mmCIF file of C-alpha atoms and ligand atoms in Angstrom:
data_model
loop_
_atom_site.group_PDB
_atom_site.id
_atom_site.type_symbol
_atom_site.label_atom_id
_atom_site.label_comp_id
_atom_site.label_asym_id
_atom_site.label_seq_id
_atom_site.Cartn_x
_atom_site.Cartn_y
_atom_site.Cartn_z
ATOM 1 C CA UNK A 9 -137.333 -2.306 -47.432
ATOM 2 C CA UNK A 10 -134.579 -0.070 -46.121
ATOM 3 C CA UNK A 11 -135.596 2.561 -43.571
ATOM 4 C CA UNK A 12 -134.759 6.246 -43.974
ATOM 5 C CA UNK A 13 -131.767 6.265 -41.526
ATOM 6 C CA UNK A 14 -130.397 3.170 -43.208
ATOM 7 C CA UNK A 15 -130.668 4.805 -46.571
ATOM 8 C CA UNK A 16 -128.820 7.854 -45.264
ATOM 9 C CA UNK A 17 -126.163 5.712 -43.658
ATOM 10 C CA UNK A 18 -125.497 3.804 -46.821
ATOM 11 C CA UNK A 19 -126.332 6.453 -49.355
ATOM 12 C CA UNK A 20 -122.677 6.877 -50.119
ATOM 13 C CA UNK A 21 -122.292 3.211 -50.816
ATOM 14 C CA UNK A 22 -125.587 3.030 -52.689
ATOM 15 C CA UNK A 23 -124.359 5.770 -54.987
ATOM 16 C CA UNK A 24 -120.711 4.838 -55.249
ATOM 17 C CA UNK A 25 -121.059 1.148 -55.807
ATOM 18 C CA UNK A 26 -124.134 1.146 -57.980
ATOM 19 C CA UNK A 27 -125.471 -1.657 -55.800
ATOM 20 C CA UNK A 28 -128.988 -0.358 -55.747
ATOM 21 C CA UNK A 29 -131.384 -0.749 -52.873
ATOM 22 C CA UNK A 30 -131.831 -4.442 -53.517
ATOM 23 C CA UNK A 31 -128.106 -5.094 -53.421
ATOM 24 C CA UNK A 32 -127.806 -3.160 -50.184
ATOM 25 C CA UNK A 33 -130.606 -5.239 -48.687
ATOM 26 C CA UNK A 34 -128.775 -8.403 -49.745
ATOM 27 C CA UNK A 35 -125.613 -7.265 -47.967
ATOM 28 C CA UNK A 36 -127.686 -6.707 -44.834
ATOM 29 C CA UNK A 37 -129.470 -10.039 -45.146
ATOM 30 C CA UNK A 38 -126.437 -12.135 -44.206
ATOM 31 C CA UNK A 39 -124.648 -12.660 -40.968
ATOM 32 C CA UNK A 40 -120.914 -13.326 -41.272
ATOM 33 C CA UNK A 41 -119.357 -15.636 -38.727
ATOM 34 C CA UNK A 42 -115.691 -14.646 -38.759
ATOM 35 C CA UNK A 43 -113.298 -17.208 -37.266
ATOM 36 C CA UNK A 44 -110.010 -15.507 -38.119
ATOM 37 C CA UNK A 45 -107.555 -13.328 -36.262
ATOM 38 C CA UNK A 46 -105.082 -10.536 -36.873
ATOM 39 C CA UNK A 47 -105.090 -7.632 -39.252
ATOM 40 C CA UNK A 48 -106.719 -9.847 -41.867
ATOM 41 C CA UNK A 49 -109.842 -10.371 -39.780
ATOM 42 C CA UNK A 50 -109.882 -6.762 -38.621
ATOM 43 C CA UNK A 51 -109.803 -5.413 -42.143
ATOM 44 C CA UNK A 52 -112.403 -7.884 -43.397
ATOM 45 C CA UNK A 53 -114.769 -7.101 -40.502
ATOM 46 C CA UNK A 54 -114.398 -3.343 -40.907
ATOM 47 C CA UNK A 55 -114.998 -3.487 -44.637
ATOM 48 C CA UNK A 56 -118.012 -5.783 -44.296
ATOM 49 C CA UNK A 57 -119.605 -3.715 -41.541
ATOM 50 C CA UNK A 58 -119.066 -0.534 -43.491
ATOM 51 C CA UNK A 59 -120.945 -2.244 -46.297
ATOM 52 C CA UNK A 60 -123.892 -3.029 -44.034
ATOM 53 C CA UNK A 61 -123.215 -6.665 -43.170
ATOM 54 C CA UNK A 62 -123.407 -7.945 -39.613
ATOM 55 C CA UNK A 63 -120.185 -9.627 -38.478
ATOM 56 C CA UNK A 64 -119.826 -11.945 -35.503
ATOM 57 C CA UNK A 65 -116.273 -12.545 -34.327
ATOM 58 C CA UNK A 66 -115.498 -16.024 -33.092
ATOM 59 C CA UNK A 67 -112.701 -14.717 -30.844
ATOM 60 C CA UNK A 68 -113.529 -13.522 -27.317
ATOM 61 C CA UNK A 69 -111.874 -10.151 -27.733
ATOM 62 C CA UNK A 70 -113.673 -7.795 -30.109
ATOM 63 C CA UNK A 71 -110.474 -5.759 -30.482
ATOM 64 C CA UNK A 72 -110.758 -2.302 -31.931
ATOM 65 C CA UNK A 73 -113.522 -3.409 -34.287
ATOM 66 C CA UNK A 74 -116.539 -2.841 -32.096
ATOM 67 C CA UNK A 75 -119.772 -4.461 -33.182
ATOM 68 C CA UNK A 76 -122.182 -2.359 -35.195
ATOM 69 C CA UNK A 77 -125.859 -2.666 -34.351
ATOM 70 C CA UNK A 78 -127.793 -4.956 -36.663
ATOM 71 C CA UNK A 79 -129.402 -3.192 -39.590
ATOM 72 C CA UNK A 80 -132.649 -5.107 -39.668
ATOM 73 C CA UNK A 81 -135.145 -5.809 -36.941
ATOM 74 C CA UNK A 82 -134.512 -9.528 -36.703
ATOM 75 C CA UNK A 83 -131.014 -10.980 -37.099
ATOM 76 C CA UNK A 84 -130.313 -12.193 -40.631
ATOM 77 C CA UNK A 85 -130.998 -15.890 -41.029
ATOM 78 C CA UNK A 86 -128.473 -16.507 -43.764
ATOM 79 C CA UNK A 87 -125.062 -17.225 -42.327
ATOM 80 C CA UNK A 88 -121.740 -17.103 -44.137
ATOM 81 C CA UNK A 89 -118.727 -18.699 -42.457
ATOM 82 C CA UNK A 90 -115.329 -17.139 -42.928
ATOM 83 C CA UNK A 91 -112.458 -19.189 -41.613
ATOM 84 C CA UNK A 92 -108.863 -20.298 -41.949
ATOM 85 C CA UNK A 93 -107.802 -23.491 -43.732
ATOM 86 C CA UNK A 94 -107.948 -26.368 -43.095
ATOM 87 C CA UNK A 95 -111.405 -25.732 -41.558
ATOM 88 C CA UNK A 96 -114.397 -25.673 -43.913
ATOM 89 C CA UNK A 97 -117.509 -23.477 -44.007
ATOM 90 C CA UNK A 98 -120.743 -25.118 -42.884
ATOM 91 C CA UNK A 99 -123.125 -24.331 -45.733
ATOM 92 C CA UNK A 100 -121.652 -21.308 -47.396
ATOM 93 C CA UNK A 101 -118.729 -18.969 -46.921
ATOM 94 C CA UNK A 102 -115.063 -18.361 -47.576
ATOM 95 C CA UNK A 103 -111.979 -20.270 -46.477
ATOM 96 C CA UNK A 104 -108.561 -18.588 -46.478
ATOM 97 C CA UNK A 105 -105.352 -20.556 -46.732
ATOM 98 C CA UNK A 106 -101.782 -20.477 -47.929
ATOM 99 C CA UNK A 107 -99.988 -22.620 -50.484
ATOM 100 C CA UNK A 108 -96.516 -22.188 -51.978
ATOM 101 C CA UNK A 109 -96.087 -18.663 -50.637
ATOM 102 C CA UNK A 110 -99.381 -17.420 -52.063
ATOM 103 C CA UNK A 111 -102.705 -16.886 -50.344
ATOM 104 C CA UNK A 112 -105.692 -18.752 -51.672
ATOM 105 C CA UNK A 113 -109.325 -17.970 -50.930
ATOM 106 C CA UNK A 114 -112.164 -20.346 -51.787
ATOM 107 C CA UNK A 115 -115.731 -19.162 -51.701
ATOM 108 C CA UNK A 116 -118.626 -21.610 -51.752
ATOM 109 C CA UNK A 117 -122.372 -21.047 -52.172
ATOM 110 C CA UNK A 118 -125.065 -23.148 -50.474
ATOM 111 C CA UNK A 119 -125.421 -25.071 -53.725
ATOM 112 C CA UNK A 120 -121.651 -25.470 -54.246
ATOM 113 C CA UNK A 121 -120.060 -28.913 -54.069
ATOM 114 C CA UNK A 122 -118.476 -29.375 -50.650
ATOM 115 C CA UNK A 123 -116.624 -32.500 -51.755
ATOM 116 C CA UNK A 124 -114.895 -30.366 -54.411
ATOM 117 C CA UNK A 125 -114.082 -27.728 -51.817
ATOM 118 C CA UNK A 126 -112.555 -30.481 -49.666
ATOM 119 C CA UNK A 127 -110.270 -31.375 -52.571
ATOM 120 C CA UNK A 128 -109.405 -27.736 -53.227
ATOM 121 C CA UNK A 129 -108.547 -26.865 -49.638
ATOM 122 C CA UNK A 130 -106.867 -30.187 -48.782
ATOM 123 C CA UNK A 131 -103.338 -28.862 -49.303
ATOM 124 C CA UNK A 132 -103.866 -25.401 -47.856
ATOM 125 C CA UNK A 133 -102.097 -24.301 -44.694
ATOM 126 C CA UNK A 134 -103.586 -21.672 -42.359
ATOM 127 C CA UNK A 135 -102.868 -18.151 -43.642
ATOM 128 C CA UNK A 136 -99.956 -16.291 -42.086
ATOM 129 C CA UNK A 137 -100.167 -12.590 -42.683
ATOM 130 C CA UNK A 138 -99.066 -9.479 -40.930
ATOM 131 C CA UNK A 139 -99.425 -5.760 -41.508
ATOM 132 C CA UNK A 140 -100.357 -4.312 -44.884
ATOM 133 C CA UNK A 141 -100.640 -7.718 -46.589
ATOM 134 C CA UNK A 142 -103.260 -8.681 -44.029
ATOM 135 C CA UNK A 143 -105.304 -5.587 -44.770
ATOM 136 C CA UNK A 144 -105.116 -6.241 -48.504
ATOM 137 C CA UNK A 145 -106.119 -9.878 -48.030
ATOM 138 C CA UNK A 146 -108.879 -8.887 -45.592
ATOM 139 C CA UNK A 147 -110.337 -6.490 -48.144
ATOM 140 C CA UNK A 148 -110.234 -9.170 -50.812
ATOM 141 C CA UNK A 149 -111.894 -11.571 -48.381
ATOM 142 C CA UNK A 150 -114.669 -9.072 -47.679
ATOM 143 C CA UNK A 151 -115.159 -8.593 -51.423
ATOM 144 C CA UNK A 152 -115.634 -12.361 -51.885
ATOM 145 C CA UNK A 153 -118.109 -12.457 -48.984
ATOM 146 C CA UNK A 154 -120.062 -9.568 -50.502
ATOM 147 C CA UNK A 155 -120.176 -11.350 -53.859
ATOM 148 C CA UNK A 156 -121.612 -14.369 -52.069
ATOM 149 C CA UNK A 157 -124.158 -12.220 -50.219
ATOM 150 C CA UNK A 158 -125.214 -10.659 -53.515
ATOM 151 C CA UNK A 159 -125.578 -14.058 -55.156
ATOM 152 C CA UNK A 160 -122.803 -13.356 -57.663
ATOM 153 C CA UNK A 161 -120.075 -15.708 -58.806
ATOM 154 C CA UNK A 162 -119.985 -19.424 -59.485
ATOM 155 C CA UNK A 163 -120.997 -21.907 -56.751
ATOM 156 C CA UNK A 164 -117.330 -22.602 -56.009
ATOM 157 C CA UNK A 165 -114.727 -19.996 -56.871
ATOM 158 C CA UNK A 166 -111.118 -19.473 -55.945
ATOM 159 C CA UNK A 167 -108.827 -16.443 -55.943
ATOM 160 C CA UNK A 168 -105.101 -16.452 -55.360
ATOM 161 C CA UNK A 169 -103.011 -13.545 -54.112
ATOM 162 C CA UNK A 170 -99.298 -13.892 -54.740
ATOM 163 C CA UNK A 171 -96.621 -12.733 -52.330
ATOM 164 C CA UNK A 172 -96.375 -9.584 -54.458
ATOM 165 C CA UNK A 173 -100.112 -8.971 -54.168
ATOM 166 C CA UNK A 174 -100.978 -10.062 -57.732
ATOM 167 C CA UNK A 175 -104.464 -11.549 -58.002
ATOM 168 C CA UNK A 176 -105.497 -14.452 -60.215
ATOM 169 C CA UNK A 177 -108.472 -16.778 -60.321
ATOM 170 C CA UNK A 178 -108.045 -20.445 -59.420
ATOM 171 C CA UNK A 179 -110.137 -23.008 -61.298
ATOM 172 C CA UNK A 180 -112.369 -25.274 -59.262
ATOM 173 C CA UNK A 181 -111.786 -28.991 -59.853
ATOM 174 C CA UNK A 182 -114.047 -30.783 -62.343
ATOM 175 C CA UNK A 183 -116.891 -31.959 -60.130
ATOM 176 C CA UNK A 184 -117.265 -35.735 -60.072
ATOM 177 C CA UNK A 185 -119.616 -35.801 -57.080
ATOM 178 C CA UNK A 186 -122.767 -34.841 -58.910
ATOM 179 C CA UNK A 187 -124.454 -36.135 -62.031
ATOM 180 C CA UNK A 188 -123.041 -34.543 -65.174
ATOM 181 C CA UNK A 189 -125.240 -32.091 -67.072
ATOM 182 C CA UNK A 190 -126.403 -34.001 -70.149
ATOM 183 C CA UNK A 191 -128.131 -32.098 -72.988
ATOM 184 C CA UNK A 192 -131.640 -33.275 -73.861
ATOM 185 C CA UNK A 193 -130.582 -34.279 -77.382
ATOM 186 C CA UNK A 194 -127.890 -36.616 -75.988
ATOM 187 C CA UNK A 195 -130.389 -38.104 -73.520
ATOM 188 C CA UNK A 196 -132.872 -38.642 -76.352
ATOM 189 C CA UNK A 197 -130.193 -40.436 -78.401
ATOM 190 C CA UNK A 198 -129.368 -42.577 -75.372
ATOM 191 C CA UNK A 199 -133.025 -43.572 -74.876
ATOM 192 C CA UNK A 200 -133.243 -44.441 -78.565
ATOM 193 C CA UNK A 201 -130.162 -46.684 -78.327
ATOM 194 C CA UNK A 202 -131.399 -48.390 -75.154
ATOM 195 C CA UNK A 203 -134.852 -48.933 -76.647
ATOM 196 C CA UNK A 204 -133.262 -50.597 -79.673
ATOM 197 C CA UNK A 205 -131.602 -53.163 -77.391
ATOM 198 C CA UNK A 206 -134.948 -54.295 -75.879
ATOM 199 C CA UNK A 207 -135.835 -56.832 -74.643
ATOM 200 C CA UNK A 208 -132.180 -57.035 -73.579
ATOM 201 C CA UNK A 209 -130.460 -54.572 -71.293
ATOM 202 C CA UNK A 210 -128.761 -51.889 -73.331
ATOM 203 C CA UNK A 211 -125.684 -49.909 -72.375
ATOM 204 C CA UNK A 212 -123.753 -46.825 -73.404
ATOM 205 C CA UNK A 213 -121.014 -44.508 -72.231
ATOM 206 C CA UNK A 214 -121.227 -40.743 -71.899
ATOM 207 C CA UNK A 215 -117.968 -38.905 -72.448
ATOM 208 C CA UNK A 216 -117.391 -35.201 -72.430
ATOM 209 C CA UNK A 217 -115.417 -32.107 -71.715
ATOM 210 C CA UNK A 218 -116.408 -28.541 -70.930
ATOM 211 C CA UNK A 219 -117.896 -27.827 -74.355
ATOM 212 C CA UNK A 220 -120.149 -30.849 -74.628
ATOM 213 C CA UNK A 221 -121.226 -34.394 -73.910
ATOM 214 C CA UNK A 222 -120.990 -37.235 -76.422
ATOM 215 C CA UNK A 223 -122.891 -40.522 -76.454
ATOM 216 C CA UNK A 224 -120.914 -43.680 -77.196
ATOM 217 C CA UNK A 225 -123.433 -46.481 -77.854
ATOM 218 C CA UNK A 226 -122.093 -49.801 -76.585
ATOM 219 C CA UNK A 227 -123.057 -53.367 -77.241
ATOM 220 C CA UNK A 228 -124.168 -55.460 -74.313
ATOM 221 C CA UNK A 229 -121.468 -58.134 -74.164
ATOM 222 C CA UNK A 230 -123.387 -60.188 -71.611
ATOM 223 C CA UNK A 231 -125.026 -62.424 -74.248
ATOM 224 C CA UNK A 232 -121.615 -63.453 -75.635
ATOM 225 C CA UNK A 233 -120.173 -63.909 -72.121
ATOM 226 C CA UNK A 234 -123.129 -66.069 -71.101
ATOM 227 C CA UNK A 235 -122.961 -68.213 -74.268
ATOM 228 C CA UNK A 236 -119.223 -68.762 -73.818
ATOM 229 C CA UNK A 237 -119.213 -69.462 -70.078
ATOM 230 C CA UNK A 238 -122.693 -69.827 -68.532
ATOM 231 C CA UNK A 239 -121.226 -70.850 -65.186
ATOM 232 C CA UNK A 240 -119.176 -67.704 -64.732
ATOM 233 C CA UNK A 241 -121.930 -65.579 -66.349
ATOM 234 C CA UNK A 242 -125.194 -67.185 -65.194
ATOM 235 C CA UNK A 243 -127.354 -64.198 -66.137
ATOM 236 C CA UNK A 244 -128.347 -63.493 -69.711
ATOM 237 C CA UNK A 245 -128.491 -60.106 -71.412
ATOM 238 C CA UNK A 246 -132.148 -59.869 -70.381
ATOM 239 C CA UNK A 247 -131.179 -59.157 -66.787
ATOM 240 C CA UNK A 248 -127.553 -58.059 -66.962
ATOM 241 C CA UNK A 249 -125.141 -56.039 -68.995
ATOM 242 C CA UNK A 250 -121.415 -56.031 -69.389
ATOM 243 C CA UNK A 251 -118.994 -54.090 -71.499
ATOM 244 C CA UNK A 252 -116.595 -55.800 -73.836
ATOM 245 C CA UNK A 253 -113.120 -55.043 -72.403
ATOM 246 C CA UNK A 254 -111.624 -54.194 -75.808
ATOM 247 C CA UNK A 255 -114.514 -51.884 -76.690
ATOM 248 C CA UNK A 256 -114.157 -50.213 -73.297
ATOM 249 C CA UNK A 257 -110.431 -49.652 -73.849
ATOM 250 C CA UNK A 258 -111.201 -48.087 -77.219
ATOM 251 C CA UNK A 259 -113.639 -45.675 -75.555
ATOM 252 C CA UNK A 260 -111.007 -44.722 -72.986
ATOM 253 C CA UNK A 261 -108.298 -44.212 -75.614
ATOM 254 C CA UNK A 262 -110.496 -42.111 -77.888
ATOM 255 C CA UNK A 263 -111.757 -39.972 -75.026
ATOM 256 C CA UNK A 264 -108.188 -39.440 -73.869
ATOM 257 C CA UNK A 265 -107.091 -38.356 -77.346
ATOM 258 C CA UNK A 266 -110.008 -35.911 -77.598
ATOM 259 C CA UNK A 267 -109.291 -34.403 -74.181
ATOM 260 C CA UNK A 268 -112.536 -35.847 -72.840
ATOM 261 C CA UNK A 269 -113.223 -37.940 -69.800
ATOM 262 C CA UNK A 270 -115.744 -40.669 -69.141
ATOM 263 C CA UNK A 271 -118.654 -38.995 -67.371
ATOM 264 C CA UNK A 272 -121.070 -41.889 -66.979
ATOM 265 C CA UNK A 273 -121.999 -45.444 -67.845
ATOM 266 C CA UNK A 274 -125.654 -45.860 -68.703
ATOM 267 C CA UNK A 275 -127.679 -49.045 -68.877
ATOM 268 C CA UNK A 276 -131.307 -50.038 -68.981
ATOM 269 C CA UNK A 277 -133.639 -52.214 -66.960
ATOM 270 C CA UNK A 278 -135.951 -53.538 -69.704
ATOM 271 C CA UNK A 279 -138.843 -54.240 -67.318
ATOM 272 C CA UNK A 280 -137.859 -52.147 -64.351
ATOM 273 C CA UNK A 281 -137.085 -51.957 -61.531
ATOM 274 C CA UNK A 282 -136.303 -48.241 -61.450
ATOM 275 C CA UNK A 283 -133.013 -47.071 -60.021
ATOM 276 C CA UNK A 284 -129.638 -48.468 -59.142
ATOM 277 C CA UNK A 285 -130.121 -52.097 -58.065
ATOM 278 C CA UNK A 286 -128.113 -54.066 -55.520
ATOM 279 C CA UNK A 287 -126.641 -55.933 -58.483
ATOM 280 C CA UNK A 288 -125.618 -52.624 -60.077
ATOM 281 C CA UNK A 289 -124.022 -51.569 -56.810
ATOM 282 C CA UNK A 290 -122.004 -54.792 -56.577
ATOM 283 C CA UNK A 291 -120.871 -54.321 -60.158
ATOM 284 C CA UNK A 292 -119.903 -50.677 -59.694
ATOM 285 C CA UNK A 293 -118.193 -51.062 -56.315
ATOM 286 C CA UNK A 294 -117.317 -54.730 -55.816
ATOM 287 C CA UNK A 295 -115.132 -54.117 -52.784
ATOM 288 C CA UNK A 296 -117.035 -51.196 -51.337
ATOM 289 C CA UNK A 297 -114.942 -48.783 -53.404
ATOM 290 C CA UNK A 298 -115.933 -47.531 -56.854
ATOM 291 C CA UNK A 299 -114.336 -49.524 -59.664
ATOM 292 C CA UNK A 300 -114.328 -46.382 -61.820
ATOM 293 C CA UNK A 301 -113.736 -43.358 -59.596
ATOM 294 C CA UNK A 302 -115.378 -40.216 -60.881
ATOM 295 C CA UNK A 303 -117.701 -42.061 -63.269
ATOM 296 C CA UNK A 304 -121.447 -41.695 -62.660
ATOM 297 C CA UNK A 305 -124.042 -44.381 -63.419
ATOM 298 C CA UNK A 306 -127.342 -43.798 -65.150
ATOM 299 C CA UNK A 307 -130.101 -46.409 -65.016
ATOM 300 C CA UNK A 308 -133.048 -46.092 -67.392
ATOM 301 C CA UNK A 309 -136.032 -48.266 -66.471
ATOM 302 C CA UNK A 310 -138.393 -49.281 -69.277
ATOM 303 C CA UNK A 311 -141.939 -50.519 -68.955
ATOM 304 C CA UNK A 312 -143.888 -51.913 -71.890
ATOM 305 C CA UNK A 313 -141.137 -50.817 -74.244
ATOM 306 C CA UNK A 314 -141.137 -47.183 -73.087
ATOM 307 C CA UNK A 315 -138.671 -45.402 -70.831
ATOM 308 C CA UNK A 316 -140.379 -44.701 -67.517
ATOM 309 C CA UNK A 317 -137.629 -43.281 -65.326
ATOM 310 C CA UNK A 318 -133.955 -42.520 -65.229
ATOM 311 C CA UNK A 319 -131.895 -42.427 -62.072
ATOM 312 C CA UNK A 320 -128.346 -41.256 -61.462
ATOM 313 C CA UNK A 321 -126.037 -42.960 -58.998
ATOM 314 C CA UNK A 322 -122.945 -40.948 -58.128
ATOM 315 C CA UNK A 323 -120.249 -41.897 -55.653
ATOM 316 C CA UNK A 324 -119.695 -39.140 -53.102
ATOM 317 C CA UNK A 325 -118.189 -39.334 -49.658
ATOM 318 C CA UNK A 326 -118.301 -43.091 -49.237
ATOM 319 C CA UNK A 327 -121.504 -44.201 -50.954
ATOM 320 C CA UNK A 328 -123.567 -44.045 -54.123
ATOM 321 C CA UNK A 329 -126.151 -41.293 -54.023
ATOM 322 C CA UNK A 330 -129.182 -41.572 -56.258
ATOM 323 C CA UNK A 331 -131.051 -38.739 -57.888
ATOM 324 C CA UNK A 332 -133.631 -38.357 -60.633
ATOM 325 C CA UNK A 333 -132.662 -37.637 -64.203
ATOM 326 C CA UNK A 334 -135.586 -35.915 -65.947
ATOM 327 C CA UNK A 335 -136.434 -37.614 -69.259
ATOM 328 C CA UNK A 336 -136.688 -35.489 -72.398
ATOM 329 C CA UNK A 337 -140.295 -34.452 -73.066
ATOM 330 C CA UNK A 338 -140.769 -36.381 -76.336
ATOM 331 C CA UNK A 339 -140.248 -39.662 -74.500
ATOM 332 C CA UNK A 340 -142.844 -39.093 -71.808
HETATM 333 ZN ZN1 ZN B 4 -117.745 -31.978 -56.546
HETATM 334 ZN ZN1 ZN B 5 -128.922 -52.474 -63.535
#
């Protein structure tokens, strides 16, 4: 709850911005750690403080922007980092940089993908601004911080300001560091296909683009490989899967033509074990590097002919990370 003096102090903002009391509380519930200098930082700090957000300056000199007293009894626990490229915010915040004469700001939420932010800010230089441009950029920066404080915007969003001061949004890269979002109907079709392959391991490919995910059922080529050359392929299709190279190339070509990309390779473990096995790991990253960068793996473990669990394995920052994939209800 806001106290009476606080309400008076921010009444103007409460009325003008249509934030409401809840929005104003949200602005006061973050602490901004500002590691920037110059007119840019000054403008951002002034704007944020005027909006009711506590700002800590990383520099030793507070400059003309004296600290305002905190608005709530205890200091806000939620911290937003604001800093210059190539540094990166800890959990959440905004990074400001320059590229090709323009200024670029990336804002990330706690739940945003930091590996994607790393890609986005990789080529940014520290911002170099003076005078009026710094004030304009500082105001824009404060606006992005306020959006973050209010819980608005996508988990990772970018804005570019041209030399002439023209604003445009910058698209975040397609995230390959987290399991893709697969609709329940596609998952159900996948489980159906994998169940049909029992007692052998089944396999499939998931391809997609922004407007949807498509299942490409694949045949397990391991049986043919094993029959042809049991020495090179000692395991049968009961305990291994492999994709036929020509079929795989067809998938790649068709996805390319449709503007899709391969999101994941799925396979089953007919009698467990759940999750990405050591064998799977060796197959997916034979030399410690992923064979198919940006492609996730989905392992569905069956037990007594029924799917029991599904686990994602996604390569991010040097290793495969596993996470659960909830099974559609009708298969439980
Ligand atoms: Zn990502
Ligand atoms: Zn496996």
